Each structure stands twice: as structure tokens, then as C-alpha cells.
Short mmCIF file of C-alpha atoms in Angstrom, two decimals:
data_model
loop_
_atom_site.label_atom_id
_atom_site.label_comp_id
_atom_site.label_asym_id
_atom_site.label_seq_id
_atom_site.Cartn_x
_atom_site.Cartn_y
_atom_site.Cartn_z
CA UNK Y 1 -3.18 4.20 43.15
CA UNK Y 2 -4.75 5.46 39.92
CA UNK Y 3 -1.41 6.88 38.84
CA UNK Y 4 0.28 3.50 39.35
CA UNK Y 5 -2.43 1.82 37.25
CA UNK Y 6 -1.85 4.37 34.49
CA UNK Y 7 1.91 3.78 34.66
CA UNK Y 8 1.31 0.04 34.45
CA UNK Y 9 -0.90 0.55 31.40
CA UNK Y 10 1.76 2.74 29.81
CA UNK Y 11 4.42 0.10 30.49
CA UNK Y 12 2.18 -2.52 28.87
CA UNK Y 13 1.81 -0.32 25.77
CA UNK Y 14 5.60 -0.03 25.56
CA UNK Y 15 6.04 -3.81 25.92
CA UNK Y 16 3.50 -4.44 23.17
CA UNK Y 17 5.30 -2.06 20.84
CA UNK Y 18 8.67 -3.61 21.67
CA UNK Y 19 7.27 -7.02 20.76
CA UNK Y 20 6.01 -5.71 17.42
CA UNK Y 21 9.18 -3.91 16.39
CA UNK Y 22 11.68 -6.54 17.56
CA UNK Y 23 9.92 -9.75 16.59
CA UNK Y 24 7.65 -8.66 13.71
CA UNK Y 25 9.18 -5.62 12.01
CA UNK Y 26 12.96 -5.90 12.52
CA UNK Y 27 13.36 -9.07 10.36
CA UNK Y 28 12.08 -7.08 7.36
CA UNK Y 29 15.19 -4.87 7.55
CA UNK Y 30 17.26 -7.97 6.69
CA UNK Y 31 14.98 -9.31 3.97
CA UNK Y 32 16.69 -10.49 0.80
CA UNK Y 33 14.65 -10.52 -2.39
CA UNK Y 34 14.43 -13.85 -4.26
CA UNK Y 35 16.96 -14.50 -7.00
CA UNK Y 36 15.39 -14.53 -10.50
CA UNK Y 37 15.16 -17.88 -12.26
CA UNK Y 38 13.48 -17.45 -15.66
CA UNK Y 39 12.05 -14.38 -17.37
CA UNK Y 40 8.33 -15.05 -17.70
CA UNK Y 41 6.20 -13.09 -20.20
CA UNK Y 42 4.28 -10.38 -18.31
CA UNK Y 43 1.12 -8.35 -18.86
CA UNK Y 44 1.36 -4.96 -17.16
CA UNK Y 45 -2.18 -3.71 -16.45
CA UNK Y 46 -3.20 -0.12 -15.69
CA UNK Y 47 -6.82 0.95 -15.16
CA UNK Y 48 -7.33 4.70 -15.68
CA UNK Y 49 -10.24 7.13 -15.62
CA UNK Y 50 -9.52 10.63 -17.02
CA UNK Y 51 -5.81 10.29 -16.29
CA UNK Y 52 -4.32 11.65 -19.52
CA UNK Y 53 -1.77 13.86 -17.81
CA UNK Y 54 -0.45 10.94 -15.78
CA UNK Y 55 -0.58 8.48 -18.67
CA UNK Y 56 1.56 10.74 -20.83
CA UNK Y 57 4.32 10.27 -18.24
CA UNK Y 58 3.66 6.69 -17.15
CA UNK Y 59 3.07 4.78 -20.38
CA UNK Y 60 6.40 5.67 -22.08
CA UNK Y 61 8.21 4.55 -18.91
CA UNK Y 62 6.36 1.25 -18.90
CA UNK Y 63 7.01 0.67 -22.59
CA UNK Y 64 10.70 1.44 -22.03
CA UNK Y 65 11.15 -1.37 -19.49
CA UNK Y 66 14.21 -3.56 -19.96
CA UNK Y 67 12.46 -6.92 -20.22
CA UNK Y 68 12.39 -9.40 -23.13
CA UNK Y 69 8.68 -10.17 -23.43
CA UNK Y 70 5.87 -8.07 -22.00
CA UNK Y 71 2.79 -6.11 -22.95
CA UNK Y 72 1.27 -2.96 -21.48
CA UNK Y 73 -2.50 -3.19 -21.28
CA UNK Y 74 -4.40 0.01 -20.51
CA UNK Y 75 -8.02 -0.23 -19.41
CA UNK Y 76 -9.52 3.10 -20.45
CA UNK Y 77 -12.34 3.33 -17.93
CA UNK Y 78 -15.02 5.74 -19.20
CA UNK Y 79 -12.52 8.53 -19.80
CA UNK Y 80 -13.89 11.80 -21.15
CA UNK Y 81 -10.52 13.46 -21.73
CA UNK Y 82 -8.20 12.81 -24.69
CA UNK Y 83 -6.93 9.46 -23.41
CA UNK Y 84 -8.43 7.65 -26.41
CA UNK Y 85 -6.61 9.82 -28.96
CA UNK Y 86 -3.28 9.63 -27.15
CA UNK Y 87 -3.39 5.86 -26.74
CA UNK Y 88 -4.45 5.40 -30.36
CA UNK Y 89 -1.10 6.83 -31.42
CA UNK Y 90 0.76 4.62 -28.95
CA UNK Y 91 -0.95 1.52 -30.32
CA UNK Y 92 0.35 2.41 -33.77
CA UNK Y 93 3.90 2.81 -32.49
CA UNK Y 94 4.19 -0.09 -30.05
CA UNK Y 95 3.03 -3.61 -30.93
CA UNK Y 96 3.15 -4.60 -27.25
CA UNK Y 97 0.70 -1.87 -26.21
CA UNK Y 98 -3.04 -2.52 -26.17
CA UNK Y 99 -6.14 -0.71 -24.93
CA UNK Y 100 -9.38 -2.08 -23.52
CA UNK Y 101 -12.07 0.61 -23.59
CA UNK Y 102 -15.02 0.72 -21.21
CA UNK Y 103 -17.92 2.97 -22.16
CA UNK Y 104 -20.26 2.03 -19.30
CA UNK Y 105 -20.00 0.03 -16.09
CA UNK Y 106 -22.92 -2.20 -15.04
CA UNK Y 107 -24.80 -0.53 -12.19
CA UNK Y 108 -24.32 -3.41 -9.77
CA UNK Y 109 -20.53 -3.63 -10.16
CA UNK Y 110 -17.67 -1.64 -8.67
CA UNK Y 111 -16.16 0.38 -11.55
CA UNK Y 112 -12.49 -0.16 -10.76
CA UNK Y 113 -12.85 -3.87 -10.10
CA UNK Y 114 -14.85 -4.24 -13.28
CA UNK Y 115 -12.10 -2.43 -15.20
CA UNK Y 116 -9.37 -4.60 -13.71
CA UNK Y 117 -11.33 -7.80 -14.30
CA UNK Y 118 -11.75 -6.93 -17.98
CA UNK Y 119 -8.05 -6.15 -18.21
CA UNK Y 120 -7.15 -9.49 -16.62
CA UNK Y 121 -9.42 -11.38 -19.00
CA UNK Y 122 -7.90 -9.57 -21.98
CA UNK Y 123 -4.31 -10.02 -20.81
CA UNK Y 124 -2.15 -12.03 -23.18
CA UNK Y 125 0.13 -13.55 -20.55
CA UNK Y 126 -0.30 -15.62 -17.40
CA UNK Y 127 1.74 -13.38 -15.10
CA UNK Y 128 0.13 -10.02 -14.36
CA UNK Y 129 1.70 -6.87 -12.93
CA UNK Y 130 -0.42 -3.95 -11.72
CA UNK Y 131 0.17 -0.28 -11.06
CA UNK Y 132 -1.87 2.93 -11.09
CA UNK Y 133 -1.81 5.83 -13.52
CA UNK Y 134 -0.31 8.19 -10.94
CA UNK Y 135 2.63 5.86 -10.26
CA UNK Y 136 6.06 5.69 -11.87
CA UNK Y 137 8.42 2.68 -11.91
CA UNK Y 138 11.63 3.46 -10.04
CA UNK Y 139 13.79 1.79 -12.68
CA UNK Y 140 13.79 0.17 -16.10
CA UNK Y 141 14.18 -3.15 -14.26
CA UNK Y 142 10.85 -2.89 -12.42
CA UNK Y 143 9.21 -5.76 -14.30
CA UNK Y 144 12.28 -7.96 -14.01
CA UNK Y 145 12.69 -7.35 -10.27
CA UNK Y 146 9.03 -7.93 -9.45
CA UNK Y 147 8.98 -11.16 -11.46
CA UNK Y 148 11.84 -12.56 -9.38
CA UNK Y 149 9.25 -13.17 -6.67
CA UNK Y 150 7.85 -16.07 -8.67
CA UNK Y 151 11.13 -18.00 -8.37
CA UNK Y 152 9.96 -19.12 -4.90
CA UNK Y 153 6.89 -20.84 -6.34
CA UNK Y 154 4.64 -17.95 -5.33
CA UNK Y 155 1.43 -16.99 -7.12
CA UNK Y 156 1.31 -13.49 -5.62
CA UNK Y 157 4.17 -10.97 -5.35
CA UNK Y 158 3.88 -7.94 -3.08
CA UNK Y 159 5.91 -4.82 -3.82
CA UNK Y 160 6.47 -1.51 -2.05
CA UNK Y 161 5.13 1.77 -3.42
CA UNK Y 162 6.33 4.88 -1.54
CA UNK Y 163 5.21 8.41 -2.30
CA UNK Y 164 7.40 11.05 -3.92
CA UNK Y 165 9.28 13.38 -1.60
CA UNK Y 166 7.93 16.92 -1.87
CA UNK Y 167 7.98 20.00 0.33
CA UNK Y 168 5.68 20.43 3.30
CA UNK Y 169 4.66 18.62 6.48
CA UNK Y 170 1.69 16.87 4.86
CA UNK Y 171 4.01 15.15 2.41
CA UNK Y 172 6.20 13.92 5.25
CA UNK Y 173 3.13 12.65 7.10
CA UNK Y 174 1.84 10.80 4.03
CA UNK Y 175 5.23 9.20 3.50
CA UNK Y 176 5.47 8.23 7.18
CA UNK Y 177 2.01 6.66 7.06
CA UNK Y 178 2.99 4.77 3.91
CA UNK Y 179 6.14 3.49 5.61
CA UNK Y 180 4.27 2.22 8.69
CA UNK Y 181 1.62 0.58 6.52
CA UNK Y 182 4.32 -1.01 4.40
CA UNK Y 183 6.22 -2.24 7.44
CA UNK Y 184 3.10 -3.99 8.69
CA UNK Y 185 1.86 -5.76 5.56
CA UNK Y 186 5.33 -6.59 4.21
CA UNK Y 187 6.44 -7.97 7.59
CA UNK Y 188 3.43 -10.25 7.78
CA UNK Y 189 3.93 -11.45 4.21
CA UNK Y 190 7.62 -12.00 4.96
CA UNK Y 191 6.50 -14.35 7.75
CA UNK Y 192 4.22 -16.25 5.37
CA UNK Y 193 1.03 -14.62 6.67
CA UNK Y 194 0.11 -12.04 4.03
CA UNK Y 195 -3.13 -10.14 4.60
CA UNK Y 196 -2.98 -7.25 2.11
CA UNK Y 197 -1.05 -5.61 -0.69
CA UNK Y 198 -1.24 -2.33 -2.60
CA UNK Y 199 -2.45 -2.08 -6.18
CA UNK Y 200 0.22 0.50 -6.95
CA UNK Y 201 2.74 -2.34 -7.10
CA UNK Y 202 1.26 -5.83 -7.11
CA UNK Y 203 1.63 -8.96 -9.20
CA UNK Y 204 -0.24 -12.26 -9.40
CA UNK Y 205 -1.09 -14.93 -11.92
CA UNK Y 206 -4.25 -15.32 -13.95
CA UNK Y 207 -4.68 -18.78 -12.48
CA UNK Y 208 -4.57 -17.32 -8.97
CA UNK Y 209 -7.17 -14.69 -9.91
CA UNK Y 210 -9.65 -17.22 -11.26
CA UNK Y 211 -8.91 -19.81 -8.56
CA UNK Y 212 -10.00 -17.24 -5.99
CA UNK Y 213 -13.04 -16.20 -8.06
CA UNK Y 214 -11.58 -12.79 -8.80
CA UNK Y 215 -13.20 -10.00 -6.83
CA UNK Y 216 -16.44 -11.92 -6.23
CA UNK Y 217 -16.24 -11.94 -2.43
CA UNK Y 218 -16.07 -8.13 -2.29
CA UNK Y 219 -17.38 -7.01 -5.68
CA UNK Y 220 -19.77 -4.45 -4.17
CA UNK Y 221 -17.18 -3.09 -1.72
CA UNK Y 222 -15.82 0.22 -2.98
CA UNK Y 223 -12.19 -0.62 -2.21
CA UNK Y 224 -10.34 -3.88 -1.86
CA UNK Y 225 -9.25 -4.69 -5.41
CA UNK Y 226 -5.76 -5.06 -3.94
CA UNK Y 227 -5.86 -5.82 -0.21
CA UNK Y 228 -9.03 -7.91 -0.11
CA UNK Y 229 -7.90 -9.90 -3.13
CA UNK Y 230 -4.57 -10.61 -1.41
CA UNK Y 231 -6.52 -11.57 1.72
CA UNK Y 232 -8.43 -14.19 -0.30
CA UNK Y 233 -5.43 -15.39 -2.31
CA UNK Y 234 -3.21 -15.85 0.76
CA UNK Y 235 -5.52 -18.60 2.02
CA UNK Y 236 -4.47 -21.05 -0.69
CA UNK Y 237 -1.59 -19.42 -2.58
CA UNK Y 238 2.02 -18.67 -1.69
CA UNK Y 239 2.88 -14.97 -1.42
CA UNK Y 240 6.39 -13.54 -1.80
CA UNK Y 241 7.85 -10.11 -1.10
CA UNK Y 242 10.12 -8.01 -3.35
CA UNK Y 243 11.27 -4.70 -1.89
CA UNK Y 244 14.51 -3.62 -3.60
CA UNK Y 245 14.44 -0.01 -4.83
CA UNK Y 246 14.45 -1.05 -8.48
CA UNK Y 247 11.29 -3.12 -7.84
CA UNK Y 248 9.36 -0.18 -6.40
CA UNK Y 249 6.95 2.29 -7.94
CA UNK Y 250 6.87 5.92 -6.86
CA UNK Y 251 3.44 7.47 -6.43
CA UNK Y 252 2.23 11.04 -6.65
CA UNK Y 253 0.89 12.05 -3.19
CA UNK Y 254 -2.17 14.13 -2.45
CA UNK Y 255 -1.33 17.80 -2.03
CA UNK Y 256 -4.05 18.78 0.41
CA UNK Y 257 -5.21 17.24 3.66
CA UNK Y 258 -8.87 16.88 2.73
CA UNK Y 259 -8.16 14.78 -0.37
CA UNK Y 260 -5.80 12.58 1.58
CA UNK Y 261 -8.37 12.04 4.34
CA UNK Y 262 -10.97 10.95 1.77
CA UNK Y 263 -8.44 8.48 0.35
CA UNK Y 264 -7.56 7.10 3.79
CA UNK Y 265 -11.22 6.78 4.78
CA UNK Y 266 -11.77 4.57 1.76
CA UNK Y 267 -8.78 2.43 2.67
CA UNK Y 268 -9.76 2.12 6.34
CA UNK Y 269 -13.34 1.22 5.46
CA UNK Y 270 -12.00 -1.93 3.78
CA UNK Y 271 -10.05 -2.93 6.90
CA UNK Y 272 -13.21 -4.22 8.52
CA UNK Y 273 -13.23 -6.99 5.91
CA UNK Y 274 -9.84 -8.40 6.97
CA UNK Y 275 -9.67 -11.71 8.81
CA UNK Y 276 -10.39 -11.47 12.54
CA UNK Y 277 -6.79 -12.34 13.48
CA UNK Y 278 -5.43 -9.58 11.24
CA UNK Y 279 -7.92 -7.04 12.58
CA UNK Y 280 -6.91 -7.92 16.14
CA UNK Y 281 -3.21 -7.64 15.38
CA UNK Y 282 -3.55 -4.29 13.62
CA UNK Y 283 -5.88 -3.10 16.37
CA UNK Y 284 -3.44 -4.04 19.12
CA UNK Y 285 -0.61 -2.22 17.36
CA UNK Y 286 -2.60 0.95 16.69
CA UNK Y 287 -4.37 1.07 20.08
CA UNK Y 288 -1.11 0.51 21.99
CA UNK Y 289 0.38 3.54 20.22
CA UNK Y 290 -2.67 5.76 20.69
CA UNK Y 291 -2.95 4.80 24.38
CA UNK Y 292 0.75 5.44 24.84
CA UNK Y 293 0.33 9.09 23.87
CA UNK Y 294 -2.96 9.54 25.76
CA UNK Y 295 -1.52 8.05 28.95
CA UNK Y 296 1.64 10.09 28.53
CA UNK Y 297 -0.35 13.34 28.43
CA UNK Y 298 -2.45 12.33 31.44
CA UNK Y 299 0.62 11.43 33.50
CA UNK Y 300 2.47 14.61 32.55
CA UNK Y 301 -0.54 16.69 33.58
CA UNK Y 302 -0.77 14.81 36.89
CA UNK Y 303 2.93 15.63 37.44
CA UNK Y 304 3.78 12.41 39.29
CA UNK Y 305 6.35 9.61 38.93
CA UNK Y 306 8.17 11.66 36.34
CA UNK Y 307 11.33 9.53 36.56
CA UNK Y 308 9.48 6.28 35.72
CA UNK Y 309 7.55 8.03 32.97
CA UNK Y 310 10.79 9.34 31.45
CA UNK Y 311 12.37 5.86 31.47
CA UNK Y 312 9.36 4.33 29.70
CA UNK Y 313 9.33 7.04 27.05
CA UNK Y 314 13.08 6.76 26.45
CA UNK Y 315 12.91 2.96 26.21
CA UNK Y 316 10.05 3.19 23.73
CA UNK Y 317 11.78 5.77 21.55
CA UNK Y 318 15.18 4.04 21.60
CA UNK Y 319 13.61 0.73 20.55
CA UNK Y 320 10.88 1.75 18.11
CA UNK Y 321 12.39 4.50 16.00
CA UNK Y 322 15.71 2.74 15.22
CA UNK Y 323 13.74 -0.25 13.90
CA UNK Y 324 11.58 2.02 11.75
CA UNK Y 325 14.75 3.65 10.41
CA UNK Y 326 16.40 0.28 9.74
CA UNK Y 327 13.43 -0.88 7.68
CA UNK Y 328 13.23 2.50 5.93
CA UNK Y 329 16.90 2.16 4.93
CA UNK Y 330 16.23 -1.34 3.57
CA UNK Y 331 13.35 0.11 1.54
CA UNK Y 332 15.54 3.06 0.53
CA UNK Y 333 12.81 5.35 1.85
CA UNK Y 334 14.16 8.48 3.54
CA UNK Y 335 12.54 9.41 6.86
CA UNK Y 336 14.04 12.29 8.92
CA UNK Y 337 15.04 11.04 12.38
CA UNK Y 338 14.54 14.34 14.19
CA UNK Y 339 11.01 14.71 12.83
CA UNK Y 340 9.93 11.14 13.60
CA UNK Y 341 8.57 11.83 17.13
CA UNK Y 342 6.34 14.59 15.75
CA UNK Y 343 5.23 12.51 12.77
CA UNK Y 344 4.49 9.58 15.07
CA UNK Y 345 2.24 11.63 17.34
CA UNK Y 346 0.38 13.27 14.45
CA UNK Y 347 0.02 9.96 12.61
CA UNK Y 348 -1.67 8.13 15.49
CA UNK Y 349 -3.85 11.09 16.47
CA UNK Y 350 -4.91 11.33 12.83
CA UNK Y 351 -5.53 7.55 12.77
CA UNK Y 352 -7.90 7.94 15.73
CA UNK Y 353 -9.72 10.74 13.92
CA UNK Y 354 -9.99 8.71 10.72
CA UNK Y 355 -11.23 5.64 12.55
CA UNK Y 356 -14.03 7.64 14.13
CA UNK Y 357 -14.87 9.36 10.85
CA UNK Y 358 -15.15 6.02 9.02
CA UNK Y 359 -17.88 5.00 11.44
CA UNK Y 360 -19.75 8.23 10.68
CA UNK Y 361 -19.14 8.47 6.95
CA UNK Y 362 -20.09 5.47 4.83
CA UNK Y 363 -20.29 6.73 1.25
CA UNK Y 364 -17.18 6.37 -0.89
CA UNK Y 365 -16.89 6.62 -4.65
CA UNK Y 366 -14.37 5.48 -7.30
CA UNK Y 367 -14.11 8.40 -9.69
#
């Protein structure tokens, strides 16, 4: 009797995942980016703290964008390296490059949000485009492609920001996690129900920022300058999605597990601030996957109803992984098929670990 209940629970997990992949995720694989209408002037904003090594690579690529009218605005956030000297020379060479320097952040404000808010206030143009110092645009048409999202009448444009492909299992896990996260938030935005975005590749208007009172609703929260702002903006502003490869930014991944865990803890800690409906949806998706693997192990150990168990596992794998691959191809993000079952197990086990650790570890810091 208990075994049949466990099989029923496993079947329910599979049905839940089939519903997600077929009705929520699969349409993203056929998404077509909006056609550009006019080329709006753009302010590209980067907030950086002691990021000289990254800025030496990033800033020339930003300044070399193929776009008629734009500025690059660097917010030098309390840097103690040679960022000031390097950017001084760039300001002399490029009239469309400017620097806002922060010497001290008010004690009651989140440093990164304060830096971004100052950058937004100082921006010359209405349309803003954000990335991080450790990111690189995937093409010289990055600005142009991202701005095409405004042709739909949107005030917020969400982009995709994968991580660079390097050697090692951790890199593959980070990239798999980024893909699944991207599938979820881009699929929801594609359905007109955006709940988050990533600051590595995000655009919105000044009017949208001030209409939603900037970061006021979460100013003391360590994270959320991207996802919580999108959460607020989506309530009264249209959000569009741009995912073509040329519209993406490529990010430098963490190279050790501990640093990555700290980063993911910070991100997960913000998830509790999402709207209740979004928390429930994410929770159902994650829990159905975690329970699938837990129930699978229990049923294998009990060594009963192996034929039914095999059918459920095969159905799940033949439905879920092809959809993930279809979306990955649309995003031009390479995920190895043969390694996906292993990555999937490790990802959801790690998610369970991170979720528990977030409850136990509450202190997070922006550099």
C-alpha cells in the first residue's frame, strides 16, 4: 500500500513537470524577438567596485558598440585599485564615456543599489541598459538588439546572460543552473507575467525607474537591484523579452564551489520577496523535481514495481530534457545531452542544500 502511494506521488511529480515543460517552457523555444523600430539614444550603466581587470576588457567592448547614439556611464563604487586612473584616460579619449565616483556610501543604504541609483540619475538618456563588470557583450550589436524590445511599447526589456564555457564539472553545473533559471523567468515574461530579470543584461527607462520609486521597496535588502525591481515594475509596466545571441552578455563564472554557493545564497535569499503566486509556482517546480529524485531512490531501494517506475522515469526524461535542449538551442547555449541527467540530479540536490542553508545563514554582503 505504501509503495503504491509513493508511486502515485512520483507519477504526480512527473505530471507536474510535464505541465511546466510543455505549457510553460516549450513556447520559449519558438520565441521571436521584436523587430526594431527606431534607434533610441541609450545610456549603458556599469557599477563596479575594484574591478579594474574586468573593466580593462569590458569598457573597450562597450565603447566599440555599433550604435549611433549612446554613452557608457561607469559608477566607480569606492574602488581602491587603479580604476580611477584607467577611466581618466578613457574619458579623455571617448566623449561618450563618463564616470560617476562614489567615495562613501551612506550607512543605511545598500551599496550597489546606491551606486546604480546615482548612475541612473546621472544618465544622459531616457533608455538605460545595464550589465556588470565581469560580463562581456556577445556582439557589437548588443545595444541595438536589446533596444528592439522597446518596439512593443515595453518599459522593461529582459535579456539572457549565460556563463562562459570553461573546463570542469562545476562550470557545467553553473551553466545548467543559469539555463534553468533563464527558462523560468524568460518563459513567464514571454507570457506577460514577468517576475524577475538579471542585472547582467537588463534594460528599462528612467521614467519606469522613478514611477516605481526606484529601489525604495527593497533598499535595505542586500540583493534585488534586478529581480525585485522587475517584480515591482511588472505590476504597471509592459515587459518584453530579447534572447537572440547577439543580444546576450557572457559572464565570467565562479571557479570554486564555495564562492558560487555564497553567490547563490544571496540570490535565493531575495526569492522570499517575490509575489506569493511566483513563490508558489517556483516552489511547485523545484519541489516536484526534488521529490521525484527522493521518491525514485526510495522505490529503487524497496525493489518493487520496477516496471512502472521505469516507465515513469522514461516518460519524464523523454519529455523534460528535449524541451530543455530546444530552449537551449534557441538561446544558443550549449548543454551536453549525455550529461544532463547527472547535472539535473546534482542541481536539485544542491538547490535543496542551498535552500536549507539560506534559512541558517542570513548575513550577505555586497563587496
